[in-house]
CSV table of C-alpha atoms and ligand atoms in Angstrom, one decimal:
chain,number,residue,atom,x,y,z
Y,505,UNK,CA,0.1,0.1,0.0
Y,506,UNK,CA,1.2,3.1,-1.0
Y,507,UNK,CA,-0.1,6.6,0.6
Y,508,UNK,CA,0.3,10.0,-1.9
Y,509,UNK,CA,-0.5,12.7,-2.6
Y,510,UNK,CA,-3.9,13.5,-4.9
Y,511,UNK,CA,-3.3,14.0,-8.2
Y,512,UNK,CA,-6.0,16.0,-10.9
Y,513,UNK,CA,-5.8,12.2,-12.5
Y,514,UNK,CA,-7.6,10.5,-9.6
Y,515,UNK,CA,-10.0,12.3,-10.1
Y,516,UNK,CA,-12.8,9.5,-11.7
Y,517,UNK,CA,-11.1,6.7,-9.9
Y,518,UNK,CA,-12.4,9.2,-7.0
Y,519,UNK,CA,-16.0,9.3,-8.3
Y,520,UNK,CA,-16.3,5.8,-8.7
Y,521,UNK,CA,-15.0,4.9,-4.5
Y,522,UNK,CA,-17.9,8.0,-4.1
Y,523,UNK,CA,-20.6,6.9,-6.1
Y,524,UNK,CA,-20.1,3.0,-4.3
Y,525,UNK,CA,-19.7,4.5,-0.7
Y,526,UNK,CA,-22.8,4.7,1.6
Y,527,UNK,CA,-22.4,8.0,3.4
Y,528,UNK,CA,-20.3,10.2,1.0
Y,529,UNK,CA,-22.4,12.9,-0.8
Y,530,UNK,CA,-22.0,13.8,-4.6
Y,531,UNK,CA,-22.1,17.1,-4.9
Y,532,UNK,CA,-21.3,20.1,-8.0
Y,533,UNK,CA,-18.3,20.7,-6.0
Y,534,UNK,CA,-17.1,17.2,-7.4
Y,535,UNK,CA,-16.7,17.9,-10.6
Y,536,UNK,CA,-13.7,17.1,-12.2
Y,537,UNK,CA,-12.3,21.5,-11.8
Y,538,UNK,CA,-13.6,22.1,-8.7
Y,539,UNK,CA,-11.9,19.1,-7.2
Y,540,UNK,CA,-8.0,20.0,-9.5
Y,541,UNK,CA,-9.4,24.1,-8.2
Y,542,UNK,CA,-9.9,22.4,-4.4
Y,543,UNK,CA,-6.5,20.5,-4.5
Y,544,UNK,CA,-3.7,23.6,-6.1
Y,545,UNK,CA,-5.5,25.9,-3.2
Y,546,UNK,CA,-4.9,23.3,-0.5
Y,547,UNK,CA,-1.5,21.6,-2.1
Y,548,UNK,CA,-0.3,18.8,0.5
Y,549,UNK,CA,-3.4,18.6,1.9
Y,550,UNK,CA,-5.5,16.0,-0.1
Y,551,UNK,CA,-3.9,12.4,0.1
Y,552,UNK,CA,-5.0,8.6,-1.4
Y,553,UNK,CA,-3.8,5.1,-0.1
Y,554,UNK,CA,-3.7,2.4,-3.8
Y,555,UNK,CA,-2.8,-0.5,-3.7
Y,556,UNK,CA,-1.7,-2.2,-6.3
Y,557,UNK,CA,-4.7,-1.8,-8.7
Y,558,UNK,CA,-7.3,0.6,-7.2
Y,559,UNK,CA,-6.9,3.8,-4.9
Y,560,UNK,CA,-8.2,2.3,-1.7
Y,561,UNK,CA,-8.9,5.2,0.8
Y,562,UNK,CA,-7.9,8.8,0.5
Y,563,UNK,CA,-9.2,12.0,2.0
Y,564,UNK,CA,-9.2,15.4,1.3
Y,565,UNK,CA,-8.3,19.1,2.9
Y,566,UNK,CA,-8.5,22.0,3.2
Y,567,UNK,CA,-8.3,25.5,5.2
Y,568,UNK,CA,-8.8,28.8,5.1
Y,569,UNK,CA,-6.2,30.6,7.4
Y,570,UNK,CA,-7.6,29.9,10.2
Y,571,UNK,CA,-9.4,26.4,10.8
Y,572,UNK,CA,-8.7,23.7,9.1
Y,573,UNK,CA,-11.8,21.4,6.8
Y,574,UNK,CA,-11.7,17.9,6.4
Y,575,UNK,CA,-13.8,15.6,3.8
Y,576,UNK,CA,-14.4,12.8,2.1
Y,577,UNK,CA,-12.2,10.4,4.4
Y,578,UNK,CA,-13.4,7.5,2.5
Y,579,UNK,CA,-11.6,3.6,3.2
Y,580,UNK,CA,-12.9,0.7,1.0
Y,581,UNK,CA,-14.7,-1.4,3.3
Y,582,UNK,CA,-12.2,-4.8,2.5
Y,583,UNK,CA,-9.8,-1.8,4.2
Y,584,UNK,CA,-11.4,-1.1,7.2
Y,585,UNK,CA,-10.8,-1.3,11.0
Y,586,UNK,CA,-7.1,-1.6,10.4
Y,587,UNK,CA,-5.8,2.4,11.2
Y,588,UNK,CA,-6.0,4.1,7.8
Y,589,UNK,CA,-8.5,6.2,8.4
Y,590,UNK,CA,-6.5,7.6,11.3
Y,591,UNK,CA,-3.3,7.2,9.8
Y,592,UNK,CA,-4.9,9.8,6.6
Y,593,UNK,CA,-6.5,12.5,8.6
Y,594,UNK,CA,-3.2,12.3,11.1
Y,595,UNK,CA,-1.3,13.7,7.9
Y,596,UNK,CA,-3.6,16.2,7.2
Y,597,UNK,CA,-3.5,17.4,10.9
Y,598,UNK,CA,0.3,17.5,10.9
Y,599,UNK,CA,0.1,19.3,7.3
Y,600,UNK,CA,-2.3,21.6,9.5
Y,601,UNK,CA,0.1,22.1,12.0
Y,602,UNK,CA,2.9,23.2,10.6
Y,603,UNK,CA,1.1,26.0,8.5
Y,604,UNK,CA,0.2,27.0,11.8
Y,605,UNK,CA,-4.1,25.5,12.6
Y,606,UNK,CA,-4.0,23.6,15.1
Y,607,UNK,CA,-8.4,23.5,15.1
Y,608,UNK,CA,-10.1,21.1,12.4
Y,609,UNK,CA,-13.8,20.8,11.5
Y,610,UNK,CA,-15.7,17.3,10.1
Y,611,UNK,CA,-19.2,17.9,8.4
Y,612,UNK,CA,-20.8,14.4,9.1
Y,613,UNK,CA,-24.1,13.7,8.4
Y,614,UNK,CA,-26.4,12.3,12.0
Y,615,UNK,CA,-27.2,9.3,10.5
Y,616,UNK,CA,-23.7,8.2,9.5
Y,617,UNK,CA,-23.3,5.6,12.5
Y,618,UNK,CA,-20.0,4.7,11.4
Y,619,UNK,CA,-18.5,7.7,10.6
Y,620,UNK,CA,-19.8,9.4,13.9
Y,621,UNK,CA,-18.4,6.5,15.8
Y,622,UNK,CA,-15.0,6.6,14.3
Y,623,UNK,CA,-14.6,10.6,15.2
Y,624,UNK,CA,-15.4,10.1,18.9
Y,625,UNK,CA,-14.1,7.2,19.2
Y,626,UNK,CA,-10.4,9.6,17.3
Y,627,UNK,CA,-10.9,11.7,19.9
Y,628,UNK,CA,-12.5,15.0,18.1
Y,629,UNK,CA,-15.3,16.5,19.9
Y,630,UNK,CA,-19.0,16.6,19.0
Y,631,UNK,CA,-19.8,19.8,18.4
Y,632,UNK,CA,-23.4,21.0,20.3
Y,633,UNK,CA,-22.7,24.6,20.5
Y,634,UNK,CA,-22.8,25.2,17.1
Y,635,UNK,CA,-25.5,24.7,13.9
Y,636,UNK,CA,-24.8,24.8,10.7
Y,637,UNK,CA,-26.3,27.0,7.6
Y,638,UNK,CA,-25.7,27.1,4.3
Y,639,UNK,CA,-26.8,28.7,1.9
Y,640,UNK,CA,-26.8,28.3,-2.4
Y,641,UNK,CA,-26.2,31.0,-4.4
Y,642,UNK,CA,-26.8,28.9,-8.1
Y,643,UNK,CA,-30.4,27.1,-9.4
Y,644,UNK,CA,-28.5,23.7,-8.7
Y,645,UNK,CA,-30.6,21.6,-6.4
Y,646,UNK,CA,-27.7,19.2,-5.6
Y,647,UNK,CA,-24.7,22.5,-5.2
Q,1181,LIG,C1,-15.1,6.1,8.7
Q,1181,LIG,C2,-13.9,5.4,8.1
Q,1181,LIG,C3,-12.8,6.6,7.3
Q,1181,LIG,C4,-13.2,5.0,9.5
Q,1181,LIG,O1,-12.1,3.9,8.3
Q,1181,LIG,P1,-11.1,3.1,9.1
Q,1181,LIG,O2,-10.0,3.0,8.2
Q,1181,LIG,O3,-12.3,1.7,9.3
Q,1181,LIG,O4,-10.9,3.8,10.5
Q,1181,LIG,P2,-9.5,3.6,11.4
Q,1181,LIG,O5,-9.0,1.4,11.2
Q,1181,LIG,O6,-8.8,4.4,11.3
Q,1181,LIG,O7,-10.3,3.1,13.0
Q,1181,LIG,C5,-10.4,2.4,12.7
Q,1181,LIG,C6,-11.5,2.4,14.6
Q,1181,LIG,O8,-12.3,3.4,14.4
Q,1181,LIG,C7,-13.6,3.2,14.7
Q,1181,LIG,N1,-15.0,2.8,14.1
Q,1181,LIG,C8,-14.6,2.4,13.1
Q,1181,LIG,N2,-15.4,2.0,12.0
Q,1181,LIG,C9,-16.6,1.9,13.1
Q,1181,LIG,C10,-17.5,0.8,13.0
Q,1181,LIG,N3,-18.4,0.3,11.9
Q,1181,LIG,N4,-18.1,0.5,14.6
Q,1181,LIG,C11,-18.5,1.1,15.6
Q,1181,LIG,N5,-17.2,2.2,15.4
Q,1181,LIG,C12,-16.1,2.3,14.0
Q,1181,LIG,C13,-13.5,2.0,15.4
Q,1181,LIG,O9,-13.6,2.6,17.0
Q,1181,LIG,C14,-12.3,1.3,15.2
Q,1181,LIG,O10,-11.7,1.3,16.3
Q,1181,LIG,P3,-11.6,-1.1,15.6
Q,1181,LIG,O11,-10.9,-1.1,15.4
Q,1181,LIG,O12,-10.5,-0.8,17.8
Q,1181,LIG,O13,-12.7,-0.6,17.0
Q,1181,LIG,C15,-15.0,4.0,6.8
Q,1181,LIG,O14,-15.4,3.7,8.0
Q,1181,LIG,C16,-15.1,5.0,6.1
Q,1181,LIG,O15,-15.0,4.9,5.0
Q,1181,LIG,N6,-17.1,5.4,6.4
Q,1181,LIG,C17,-17.4,5.3,4.8
Q,1181,LIG,C18,-17.5,6.8,4.4
Q,1181,LIG,C19,-16.6,7.3,5.7
Q,1181,LIG,O16,-18.7,7.7,6.0
Q,1181,LIG,N7,-16.9,8.7,6.0
Q,1181,LIG,C20,-16.9,9.7,6.2
Q,1181,LIG,C21,-17.5,10.8,6.4
Q,1181,LIG,S1,-17.6,12.4,7.4
């Protein structure tokens, strides 16, 4: 298994991984152009793990200069519970720390039981003091 930076050429394989993983929402923001923009805006923060054949895990991470944000942490079912999820977010947190960013957020669907168990088991704190509001500036139903 090999952990390496995510590349634009990974996009097709990543979309396949997103589409076949329950709990992961595929949005307009996962288009090729948007993914390349994200990777280029956030160098050293987006990773995949591959075996000889395919991508088996990934994580996307960015920051706004103040806080870090994780998204799309995914490990293929056959490879779960071997520490790959923790390895991927740990690499991201370490890169963020080098940029001076010590606090990171992740948005998790309330009905994603596996993910909620995972983050809590890794010491991430569930917030009950924050409401998340979103606004869509386009006509897309899937922004
Ligand atoms: C969440 C996810 C990334 C975890 O990846 P992973 O490689 O299995 O995680 P790790 O091996 O690093 O950590 C495993 C630990 O997380 C917790 N955990 C993982 N899966 C769990 C499950 N199904 N039920 C309860 N706890 C679970 C446990 O504490 C587990 O430790 P254990 O093996 O000693 O029981 C993976 O399950 C996944 O890809 N899920 C689908 C995509 C997704 O929902 N991503 C998160 C979006 S926010």
